[in-house]
PDB file of C-alpha atoms in Angstrom:
ATOM      1  CA  MET A   1      11.384   8.155  -7.689  1.00 71.00           C
ATOM      2  CA  LEU A   2       8.874   8.698 -10.087  1.00 82.00           C
ATOM      3  CA  PHE A   3       7.050  10.603  -7.538  1.00 88.00           C
ATOM      4  CA  VAL A   4       9.900  12.587  -6.617  1.00 88.00           C
ATOM      5  CA  GLY A   5      11.025  13.256  -9.673  1.00 89.00           C
ATOM      6  CA  GLY A   6       7.480  14.617 -10.607  1.00 90.00           C
ATOM      7  CA  LEU A   7       7.582  16.898  -7.630  1.00 88.00           C
ATOM      8  CA  ILE A   8      10.926  18.428  -8.525  1.00 91.00           C
ATOM      9  CA  PHE A   9       9.440  19.015 -11.948  1.00 91.00           C
ATOM     10  CA  ALA A  10       6.516  20.672 -10.474  1.00 90.00           C
ATOM     11  CA  LEU A  11       8.248  23.132  -7.924  1.00 88.00           C
ATOM     12  CA  LEU A  12      10.824  23.933 -10.679  1.00 89.00           C
ATOM     13  CA  CYS A  13       7.768  24.999 -12.804  1.00 90.00           C
ATOM     14  CA  VAL A  14       5.871  26.970  -9.715  1.00 88.00           C
ATOM     15  CA  PHE A  15       9.028  28.884  -8.521  1.00 87.00           C
ATOM     16  CA  GLY A  16      10.765  29.227 -12.074  1.00 87.00           C
ATOM     17  CA  SER A  17       7.793  30.815 -13.742  1.00 88.00           C
ATOM     18  CA  PHE A  18       7.566  33.347 -10.867  1.00 83.00           C
ATOM     19  CA  ALA A  19      11.117  34.399 -11.092  1.00 86.00           C
ATOM     20  CA  ALA A  20      11.095  34.454 -14.832  1.00 88.00           C
ATOM     21  CA  SER A  21       8.038  36.795 -14.742  1.00 85.00           C
ATOM     22  CA  GLY A  22       9.876  38.976 -12.935  1.00 83.00           C
ATOM     23  CA  GLY A  23       9.046  37.909  -9.412  1.00 79.00           C
ATOM     24  CA  ALA A  24      11.248  38.710  -6.451  1.00 76.00           C
ATOM     25  CA  LEU A  25      12.260  35.341  -4.760  1.00 81.00           C
ATOM     26  CA  ALA A  26      14.019  37.117  -1.942  1.00 79.00           C
ATOM     27  CA  PRO A  27      10.772  38.261   0.149  1.00 75.00           C
ATOM     28  CA  LEU A  28       9.276  34.580  -0.791  1.00 79.00           C
ATOM     29  CA  ILE A  29      12.489  32.997   0.710  1.00 83.00           C
ATOM     30  CA  ALA A  30      12.774  35.211   3.645  1.00 81.00           C
ATOM     31  CA  SER A  31       9.177  34.755   4.779  1.00 81.00           C
ATOM     32  CA  MET A  32       9.184  30.698   4.037  1.00 84.00           C
ATOM     33  CA  PRO A  33      10.819  29.713   7.401  1.00 86.00           C
ATOM     34  CA  PHE A  34       8.282  31.369   9.664  1.00 85.00           C
ATOM     35  CA  GLU A  35       5.185  30.531   7.520  1.00 86.00           C
ATOM     36  CA  LEU A  36       6.372  27.069   7.046  1.00 88.00           C
ATOM     37  CA  LEU A  37       6.524  26.696  10.690  1.00 89.00           C
ATOM     38  CA  THR A  38       3.191  27.817  11.194  1.00 90.00           C
ATOM     39  CA  ILE A  39       1.597  25.697   8.417  1.00 91.00           C
ATOM     40  CA  LEU A  40       3.466  22.382   9.018  1.00 91.00           C
ATOM     41  CA  GLY A  41       4.099  22.799  12.790  1.00 92.00           C
ATOM     42  CA  SER A  42       0.059  22.945  12.851  1.00 92.00           C
ATOM     43  CA  GLY A  43      -0.699  20.266  10.278  1.00 92.00           C
ATOM     44  CA  LEU A  44       1.797  18.070  12.159  1.00 93.00           C
ATOM     45  CA  GLY A  45       0.165  18.553  15.393  1.00 93.00           C
ATOM     46  CA  ILE A  46      -3.436  17.803  13.850  1.00 91.00           C
ATOM     47  CA  PHE A  47      -1.913  14.434  12.348  1.00 92.00           C
ATOM     48  CA  VAL A  48      -0.455  13.411  15.618  1.00 93.00           C
ATOM     49  CA  MET A  49      -3.759  14.371  16.941  1.00 91.00           C
ATOM     50  CA  ALA A  50      -5.771  12.398  14.565  1.00 88.00           C
ATOM     51  CA  ASN A  51      -3.688   8.979  14.709  1.00 89.00           C
ATOM     52  CA  THR A  52      -2.540   6.368  17.453  1.00 90.00           C
ATOM     53  CA  LYS A  53       1.139   5.629  18.259  1.00 91.00           C
ATOM     54  CA  ASP A  54       0.775   2.374  16.106  1.00 91.00           C
ATOM     55  CA  SER A  55      -0.469   4.220  13.368  1.00 90.00           C
ATOM     56  CA  LEU A  56       2.398   6.937  13.728  1.00 92.00           C
ATOM     57  CA  LYS A  57       4.883   4.219  13.697  1.00 93.00           C
ATOM     58  CA  GLN A  58       3.552   2.812  10.317  1.00 92.00           C
ATOM     59  CA  VAL A  59       4.138   6.359   8.616  1.00 93.00           C
ATOM     60  CA  PRO A  60       7.888   5.817   7.559  1.00 93.00           C
ATOM     61  CA  SER A  61       7.164   2.660   6.029  1.00 93.00           C
ATOM     62  CA  TYR A  62       4.403   3.898   3.866  1.00 94.00           C
ATOM     63  CA  ILE A  63       6.685   6.813   2.669  1.00 93.00           C
ATOM     64  CA  LYS A  64       8.721   4.217   1.730  1.00 93.00           C
ATOM     65  CA  LEU A  65       6.417   2.185  -0.249  1.00 93.00           C
ATOM     66  CA  VAL A  66       5.773   5.668  -2.209  1.00 93.00           C
ATOM     67  CA  LEU A  67       9.295   6.322  -2.716  1.00 91.00           C
ATOM     68  CA  LYS A  68      10.052   2.590  -3.745  1.00 91.00           C
ATOM     69  CA  GLY A  69       7.116   1.386  -5.544  1.00 90.00           C
ATOM     70  CA  ALA A  70       4.862  -1.615  -5.187  1.00 90.00           C
ATOM     71  CA  ARG A  71       6.297  -4.044  -2.843  1.00 93.00           C
ATOM     72  CA  TYR A  72       5.284  -6.926  -4.824  1.00 94.00           C
ATOM     73  CA  GLY A  73       6.712  -7.540  -8.667  1.00 93.00           C
ATOM     74  CA  LYS A  74       6.160 -10.359 -11.327  1.00 93.00           C
ATOM     75  CA  GLU A  75       8.642 -12.744  -9.406  1.00 94.00           C
ATOM     76  CA  ASP A  76       6.666 -12.598  -6.089  1.00 94.00           C
ATOM     77  CA  TYR A  77       3.476 -13.465  -7.735  1.00 95.00           C
ATOM     78  CA  MET A  78       5.027 -16.552  -9.382  1.00 95.00           C
ATOM     79  CA  GLN A  79       6.500 -17.737  -6.514  1.00 94.00           C
ATOM     80  CA  LEU A  80       3.218 -17.159  -4.292  1.00 95.00           C
ATOM     81  CA  LEU A  81       1.563 -19.536  -6.964  1.00 95.00           C
ATOM     82  CA  ASN A  82       4.510 -22.060  -6.828  1.00 93.00           C
ATOM     83  CA  LEU A  83       3.643 -22.495  -3.031  1.00 94.00           C
ATOM     84  CA  LEU A  84       0.014 -22.696  -3.416  1.00 95.00           C
ATOM     85  CA  PHE A  85       0.349 -24.943  -6.399  1.00 94.00           C
ATOM     86  CA  ARG A  86       2.826 -27.175  -4.182  1.00 92.00           C
ATOM     87  CA  LEU A  87       0.275 -27.038  -1.284  1.00 93.00           C
ATOM     88  CA  MET A  88      -2.486 -28.243  -3.335  1.00 92.00           C
ATOM     89  CA  LYS A  89      -0.657 -30.813  -5.021  1.00 91.00           C
ATOM     90  CA  LEU A  90       0.142 -32.463  -1.614  1.00 90.00           C
ATOM     91  CA  SER A  91      -3.357 -32.269  -0.478  1.00 88.00           C
ATOM     92  CA  ARG A  92      -4.750 -34.089  -3.466  1.00 86.00           C
ATOM     93  CA  SER A  93      -2.161 -36.985  -3.744  1.00 86.00           C
ATOM     94  CA  LYS A  94      -1.742 -37.297  -0.020  1.00 84.00           C
ATOM     95  CA  GLY A  95      -4.796 -35.733   1.837  1.00 78.00           C
ATOM     96  CA  SER A  96      -5.395 -33.320   4.089  1.00 78.00           C
ATOM     97  CA  THR A  97      -3.513 -35.081   7.218  1.00 81.00           C
ATOM     98  CA  GLU A  98      -0.223 -34.725   5.285  1.00 83.00           C
ATOM     99  CA  LEU A  99      -0.723 -31.011   4.612  1.00 86.00           C
ATOM    100  CA  GLU A 100      -1.623 -30.360   8.254  1.00 88.00           C
ATOM    101  CA  GLN A 101       2.120 -30.268   9.413  1.00 89.00           C
ATOM    102  CA  HIS A 102       3.104 -27.455   6.762  1.00 91.00           C
ATOM    103  CA  TYR A 103       0.113 -24.883   7.453  1.00 92.00           C
ATOM    104  CA  GLU A 104       0.586 -25.649  11.633  1.00 91.00           C
ATOM    105  CA  ASN A 105       4.427 -25.269  11.572  1.00 91.00           C
ATOM    106  CA  PRO A 106       5.192 -23.183   8.435  1.00 92.00           C
ATOM    107  CA  GLU A 107       8.750 -22.246   9.645  1.00 92.00           C
ATOM    108  CA  ASP A 108       9.588 -26.219   9.475  1.00 90.00           C
ATOM    109  CA  SER A 109       7.628 -26.840   6.312  1.00 91.00           C
ATOM    110  CA  GLU A 110      10.123 -27.736   3.169  1.00 91.00           C
ATOM    111  CA  ILE A 111       7.200 -26.134   1.087  1.00 92.00           C
ATOM    112  CA  PHE A 112       7.299 -23.173   2.651  1.00 93.00           C
ATOM    113  CA  LYS A 113      11.275 -22.911   3.012  1.00 92.00           C
ATOM    114  CA  SER A 114      11.360 -23.276  -0.846  1.00 90.00           C
ATOM    115  CA  VAL A 115       9.434 -19.955  -0.973  1.00 92.00           C
ATOM    116  CA  PRO A 116      11.180 -17.658   1.407  1.00 93.00           C
ATOM    117  CA  THR A 117       9.656 -14.390   0.088  1.00 92.00           C
ATOM    118  CA  VAL A 118       6.248 -15.903   1.186  1.00 93.00           C
ATOM    119  CA  LEU A 119       7.482 -17.356   4.206  1.00 93.00           C
ATOM    120  CA  ASN A 120       9.079 -14.014   5.447  1.00 93.00           C
ATOM    121  CA  ASP A 121       6.157 -12.304   4.654  1.00 92.00           C
ATOM    122  CA  VAL A 122       4.225 -12.558   8.040  1.00 93.00           C
ATOM    123  CA  ARG A 123       0.558 -11.518   6.999  1.00 94.00           C
ATOM    124  CA  THR A 124       0.534 -13.402   3.999  1.00 94.00           C
ATOM    125  CA  ARG A 125       1.794 -16.728   5.505  1.00 95.00           C
ATOM    126  CA  ASP A 126      -0.481 -16.625   8.384  1.00 94.00           C
ATOM    127  CA  PHE A 127      -3.229 -15.652   5.769  1.00 95.00           C
ATOM    128  CA  ILE A 128      -2.560 -19.004   3.968  1.00 94.00           C
ATOM    129  CA  CYS A 129      -2.293 -21.037   6.937  1.00 93.00           C
ATOM    130  CA  ASP A 130      -5.430 -20.161   8.754  1.00 92.00           C
ATOM    131  CA  TYR A 131      -7.587 -20.647   5.523  1.00 92.00           C
ATOM    132  CA  LEU A 132      -5.757 -24.058   4.849  1.00 91.00           C
ATOM    133  CA  ARG A 133      -6.623 -25.093   8.503  1.00 90.00           C
ATOM    134  CA  LEU A 134     -10.342 -23.946   8.217  1.00 88.00           C
ATOM    135  CA  ILE A 135     -10.520 -26.085   4.763  1.00 86.00           C
ATOM    136  CA  GLY A 136      -8.995 -28.769   6.571  1.00 83.00           C
ATOM    137  CA  MET A 137     -11.743 -28.661   9.362  1.00 84.00           C
ATOM    138  CA  GLY A 138     -14.142 -29.480   6.637  1.00 78.00           C
ATOM    139  CA  VAL A 139     -15.184 -27.064   4.425  1.00 77.00           C
ATOM    140  CA  GLU A 140     -17.152 -28.877   1.580  1.00 76.00           C
ATOM    141  CA  ARG A 141     -17.172 -27.971  -2.001  1.00 76.00           C
ATOM    142  CA  ASP A 142     -20.891 -26.462  -1.589  1.00 77.00           C
ATOM    143  CA  ASP A 143     -19.392 -24.364   1.107  1.00 79.00           C
ATOM    144  CA  ALA A 144     -16.861 -22.478  -1.099  1.00 86.00           C
ATOM    145  CA  TYR A 145     -18.896 -19.310  -1.117  1.00 88.00           C
ATOM    146  CA  LEU A 146     -18.680 -19.296   3.062  1.00 88.00           C
ATOM    147  CA  LEU A 147     -14.947 -19.841   2.566  1.00 88.00           C
ATOM    148  CA  ASP A 148     -15.056 -16.850  -0.202  1.00 91.00           C
ATOM    149  CA  ALA A 149     -17.129 -14.637   2.113  1.00 92.00           C
ATOM    150  CA  ALA A 150     -14.958 -15.139   4.915  1.00 92.00           C
ATOM    151  CA  MET A 151     -11.475 -14.135   2.998  1.00 93.00           C
ATOM    152  CA  GLU A 152     -13.189 -11.289   1.406  1.00 94.00           C
ATOM    153  CA  ARG A 153     -14.354  -9.863   4.860  1.00 96.00           C
ATOM    154  CA  GLU A 154     -10.656 -10.387   6.212  1.00 95.00           C
ATOM    155  CA  LEU A 155      -8.926  -8.797   2.977  1.00 95.00           C
ATOM    156  CA  LYS A 156     -11.574  -5.860   3.136  1.00 96.00           C
ATOM    157  CA  LYS A 157     -10.644  -5.151   6.878  1.00 95.00           C
ATOM    158  CA  ASN A 158      -6.971  -5.635   6.221  1.00 95.00           C
ATOM    159  CA  LEU A 159      -7.219  -3.004   3.045  1.00 95.00           C
ATOM    160  CA  SER A 160      -9.305  -0.598   5.319  1.00 95.00           C
ATOM    161  CA  GLU A 161      -6.629  -0.583   7.860  1.00 93.00           C
ATOM    162  CA  ASP A 162      -3.611  -0.266   5.452  1.00 94.00           C
ATOM    163  CA  LEU A 163      -5.263   2.804   3.840  1.00 95.00           C
ATOM    164  CA  HIS A 164      -5.713   4.575   7.176  1.00 94.00           C
ATOM    165  CA  ILE A 165      -2.582   6.497   6.644  1.00 94.00           C
ATOM    166  CA  ALA A 166      -3.208   7.612   3.195  1.00 95.00           C
ATOM    167  CA  HIS A 167      -6.667   8.921   4.170  1.00 95.00           C
ATOM    168  CA  CYS A 168      -5.269  10.757   7.052  1.00 93.00           C
ATOM    169  CA  LEU A 169      -2.741  12.372   4.758  1.00 94.00           C
ATOM    170  CA  GLN A 170      -5.681  13.554   2.172  1.00 94.00           C
ATOM    171  CA  SER A 171      -7.425  14.919   5.476  1.00 94.00           C
ATOM    172  CA  LEU A 172      -4.370  16.753   5.968  1.00 93.00           C
ATOM    173  CA  ALA A 173      -3.998  17.864   2.653  1.00 94.00           C
ATOM    174  CA  ASP A 174      -7.778  19.171   2.752  1.00 94.00           C
ATOM    175  CA  ALA A 175      -6.498  21.081   5.864  1.00 93.00           C
ATOM    176  CA  LEU A 176      -3.378  23.049   4.479  1.00 93.00           C
ATOM    177  CA  PRO A 177      -5.089  25.482   2.652  1.00 93.00           C
ATOM    178  CA  ALA A 178      -7.053  26.749   5.831  1.00 93.00           C
ATOM    179  CA  LEU A 179      -3.663  26.618   7.647  1.00 92.00           C
ATOM    180  CA  GLY A 180      -2.205  28.668   5.296  1.00 90.00           C
ATOM    181  CA  ILE A 181      -4.976  31.253   5.373  1.00 90.00           C
ATOM    182  CA  VAL A 182      -4.197  31.072   9.264  1.00 89.00           C
ATOM    183  CA  ALA A 183      -0.607  31.906   8.664  1.00 86.00           C
ATOM    184  CA  ALA A 184      -1.626  34.756   6.227  1.00 85.00           C
ATOM    185  CA  VAL A 185      -4.027  36.340   8.786  1.00 86.00           C
ATOM    186  CA  LEU A 186      -1.221  36.277  11.466  1.00 84.00           C
ATOM    187  CA  GLY A 187       0.913  38.095   9.001  1.00 82.00           C
ATOM    188  CA  VAL A 188      -2.023  40.734   8.138  1.00 79.00           C
ATOM    189  CA  ILE A 189      -2.320  41.228  11.951  1.00 83.00           C
ATOM    190  CA  LYS A 190       1.329  41.944  12.181  1.00 79.00           C
ATOM    191  CA  THR A 191       1.116  44.126   9.198  1.00 76.00           C
ATOM    192  CA  MET A 192      -1.914  46.270  10.854  1.00 79.00           C
ATOM    193  CA  ALA A 193       0.509  46.605  14.129  1.00 78.00           C
ATOM    194  CA  SER A 194       2.958  48.371  12.126  1.00 77.00           C
ATOM    195  CA  ILE A 195       0.400  50.665  10.077  1.00 78.00           C
ATOM    196  CA  SER A 196       2.317  53.705  10.796  1.00 75.00           C
ATOM    197  CA  LYS A 197       5.647  52.458   8.733  1.00 80.00           C
ATOM    198  CA  PRO A 198       6.453  53.421   5.433  1.00 79.00           C
ATOM    199  CA  PRO A 199       4.371  51.932   2.194  1.00 77.00           C
ATOM    200  CA  ALA A 200       7.643  49.980   1.031  1.00 74.00           C
ATOM    201  CA  VAL A 201       8.283  48.152   4.556  1.00 71.00           C
ATOM    202  CA  LEU A 202       4.153  47.684   4.539  1.00 72.00           C
ATOM    203  CA  GLY A 203       4.339  46.198   1.271  1.00 74.00           C
ATOM    204  CA  GLU A 204       7.144  43.644   2.250  1.00 73.00           C
ATOM    205  CA  MET A 205       5.121  42.642   5.375  1.00 76.00           C
ATOM    206  CA  ILE A 206       1.825  42.419   3.410  1.00 78.00           C
ATOM    207  CA  ALA A 207       3.817  40.134   0.553  1.00 76.00           C
ATOM    208  CA  GLY A 208       5.136  38.039   3.571  1.00 75.00           C
ATOM    209  CA  ALA A 209       1.656  37.637   4.867  1.00 77.00           C
ATOM    210  CA  MET A 210       0.490  36.381   1.281  1.00 84.00           C
ATOM    211  CA  VAL A 211       3.173  33.603   1.290  1.00 84.00           C
ATOM    212  CA  GLY A 212       1.297  31.799   3.755  1.00 85.00           C
ATOM    213  CA  THR A 213      -1.826  31.279   1.752  1.00 88.00           C
ATOM    214  CA  PHE A 214       0.605  30.562  -1.037  1.00 89.00           C
ATOM    215  CA  LEU A 215       2.257  27.446   0.679  1.00 90.00           C
ATOM    216  CA  GLY A 216      -0.793  26.191   2.056  1.00 91.00           C
ATOM    217  CA  VAL A 217      -2.340  25.849  -1.393  1.00 92.00           C
ATOM    218  CA  LEU A 218       0.964  24.421  -2.868  1.00 92.00           C
ATOM    219  CA  MET A 219       1.850  22.159  -0.137  1.00 93.00           C
ATOM    220  CA  ALA A 220      -2.120  20.618  -0.108  1.00 94.00           C
ATOM    221  CA  TYR A 221      -2.620  20.326  -4.116  1.00 93.00           C
ATOM    222  CA  GLY A 222       1.433  19.953  -5.089  1.00 93.00           C
ATOM    223  CA  ILE A 223       2.667  17.644  -2.382  1.00 93.00           C
ATOM    224  CA  PHE A 224       0.194  15.978  -0.015  1.00 94.00           C
ATOM    225  CA  ALA A 225      -2.782  15.274  -2.006  1.00 95.00           C
ATOM    226  CA  PRO A 226      -0.649  13.693  -4.970  1.00 95.00           C
ATOM    227  CA  LEU A 227       1.215  11.781  -2.152  1.00 95.00           C
ATOM    228  CA  SER A 228      -2.211  10.543  -0.770  1.00 95.00           C
ATOM    229  CA  ALA A 229      -3.177   9.523  -4.169  1.00 95.00           C
ATOM    230  CA  LYS A 230      -0.221   7.527  -5.015  1.00 95.00           C
ATOM    231  CA  MET A 231      -0.175   5.916  -1.525  1.00 96.00           C
ATOM    232  CA  GLN A 232      -3.740   4.773  -2.277  1.00 96.00           C
ATOM    233  CA  GLU A 233      -2.786   3.317  -5.593  1.00 95.00           C
ATOM    234  CA  LEU A 234       0.230   1.503  -4.479  1.00 95.00           C
ATOM    235  CA  VAL A 235      -1.421  -0.173  -1.158  1.00 96.00           C
ATOM    236  CA  LYS A 236      -4.432  -1.321  -3.348  1.00 95.00           C
ATOM    237  CA  LYS A 237      -1.975  -2.738  -5.992  1.00 94.00           C
ATOM    238  CA  ASP A 238      -0.050  -4.724  -3.133  1.00 94.00           C
ATOM    239  CA  ALA A 239      -3.389  -5.681  -1.446  1.00 94.00           C
ATOM    240  CA  ARG A 240      -4.161  -7.761  -4.977  1.00 94.00           C
ATOM    241  CA  TYR A 241      -1.426 -10.092  -3.750  1.00 95.00           C
ATOM    242  CA  GLN A 242      -3.416 -11.833  -0.774  1.00 94.00           C
ATOM    243  CA  ASP A 243      -6.254 -11.661  -3.451  1.00 95.00           C
ATOM    244  CA  ILE A 244      -4.734 -14.338  -5.286  1.00 95.00           C
ATOM    245  CA  VAL A 245      -4.750 -16.570  -2.247  1.00 95.00           C
ATOM    246  CA  LYS A 246      -8.347 -16.389  -2.210  1.00 95.00           C
ATOM    247  CA  THR A 247      -8.891 -16.519  -5.750  1.00 94.00           C
ATOM    248  CA  VAL A 248      -6.918 -19.960  -5.692  1.00 95.00           C
ATOM    249  CA  LEU A 249      -8.253 -21.506  -2.480  1.00 94.00           C
ATOM    250  CA  VAL A 250     -11.491 -21.047  -3.357  1.00 93.00           C
ATOM    251  CA  ALA A 251     -11.195 -22.648  -6.684  1.00 93.00           C
ATOM    252  CA  PHE A 252      -9.593 -25.436  -5.026  1.00 92.00           C
ATOM    253  CA  VAL A 253     -12.531 -26.130  -2.444  1.00 91.00           C
ATOM    254  CA  GLN A 254     -14.640 -25.980  -5.600  1.00 91.00           C
ATOM    255  CA  GLY A 255     -12.803 -28.966  -7.039  1.00 89.00           C
ATOM    256  CA  GLN A 256     -10.906 -27.721  -9.682  1.00 92.00           C
ATOM    257  CA  SER A 257      -7.298 -29.151  -9.924  1.00 92.00           C
ATOM    258  CA  PRO A 258      -4.197 -27.619  -8.716  1.00 92.00           C
ATOM    259  CA  GLU A 259      -3.002 -26.417 -12.325  1.00 93.00           C
ATOM    260  CA  VAL A 260      -6.470 -24.625 -13.353  1.00 94.00           C
ATOM    261  CA  CYS A 261      -6.512 -23.094  -9.594  1.00 94.00           C
ATOM    262  CA  ALA A 262      -3.068 -21.677 -10.432  1.00 94.00           C
ATOM    263  CA  GLU A 263      -4.361 -20.630 -13.598  1.00 94.00           C
ATOM    264  CA  ILE A 264      -7.281 -18.784 -12.329  1.00 94.00           C
ATOM    265  CA  GLY A 265      -5.006 -17.032  -9.872  1.00 94.00           C
ATOM    266  CA  ARG A 266      -2.740 -16.115 -12.921  1.00 94.00           C
ATOM    267  CA  LYS A 267      -5.465 -14.032 -14.433  1.00 93.00           C
ATOM    268  CA  ASP A 268      -6.085 -12.288 -11.347  1.00 92.00           C
ATOM    269  CA  ILE A 269      -2.606 -10.623 -11.335  1.00 93.00           C
ATOM    270  CA  PRO A 270      -2.209  -6.773 -11.894  1.00 91.00           C
ATOM    271  CA  GLU A 271      -2.362  -6.570 -15.807  1.00 91.00           C
ATOM    272  CA  ASP A 272       1.349  -4.871 -15.975  1.00 90.00           C
ATOM    273  CA  ILE A 273       2.941  -7.643 -14.569  1.00 92.00           C
ATOM    274  CA  MET A 274       0.924 -11.036 -15.156  1.00 93.00           C
ATOM    275  CA  PRO A 275       3.188 -13.493 -16.530  1.00 92.00           C
ATOM    276  CA  GLU A 276       2.157 -15.395 -19.683  1.00 93.00           C
ATOM    277  CA  PHE A 277       0.572 -18.779 -19.628  1.00 92.00           C
ATOM    278  CA  SER A 278       3.745 -20.435 -20.946  1.00 92.00           C
ATOM    279  CA  GLU A 279       5.826 -18.959 -18.237  1.00 92.00           C
ATOM    280  CA  LEU A 280       3.400 -20.334 -15.406  1.00 91.00           C
ATOM    281  CA  ASP A 281       3.034 -23.540 -17.284  1.00 90.00           C
ATOM    282  CA  SER A 282       6.762 -23.895 -17.468  1.00 91.00           C
ATOM    283  CA  MET A 283       7.449 -23.158 -13.691  1.00 90.00           C
ATOM    284  CA  LEU A 284       4.639 -25.853 -12.998  1.00 87.00           C
ATOM    285  CA  SER A 285       6.050 -28.469 -15.018  1.00 87.00           C
ATOM    286  CA  GLU A 286       9.153 -28.228 -13.649  1.00 83.00           C
ATOM    287  CA  ILE A 287       7.495 -28.801  -9.936  1.00 78.00           C
ATOM    288  CA  LYS A 288       5.594 -31.591 -11.298  1.00 65.00           C
ATOM    289  CA  ASN A 289       9.009 -33.392 -12.773  1.00 55.00           C
TER     290      ASN A 289
END
């Protein structure tokens, strides 16, 4: 909601200062519908041209992300470490054969069922199972760097795909000032076609034309550019969730104990929601008991 609050404050400052300084809002408001149709209509067309059908279907979910904030919080990270610890502990105590049934059929796994936030997160669940399967195929301690590189490539690919909409919005923000000029030029053409009219009428028409430039710049730098920046920030923050999986599993393959792996994972959680060592230790103690 910070985005919405900041947007409202910015618009109040822009239009409030204009009105307080003696500016007439009536001509501005009268011209807005037509100028917005030109700018936003052409902008929407450009956005559709630059994206696939599948990408366009994802736009509402990314707007929701901006409005609601990061998808994963402190408890989500704690539960992820809980799940990974249980799986590593099982592997160490009973071997990879016992672990196989959990990553091959996570929907039927009691360990996965105990952490529904991960079980219902298809991408994260599959990411965990895919690399547990790879580890079960015989990844040795000396090959940990290969596992790390493979996971890093997949995470990089996922992040690039997740940032696509945000980058498209930034491209749209870059185009909006030019689309505002297009709207303004159309207004000037309309004005020049009515050059025989009285100066008062021409003045209103010129003012209406300038509204296009104003709206193009305002929407570019006051709405869409901040929207893109916020979206990128949140997408990158949520990407840290699966980074934890890589950090923990690579440490496990390197021969670290489940407790040490979980602590290494804890240190990779974003600073503002990272749990204290005592919180993690208390959770793992309950599992061990």
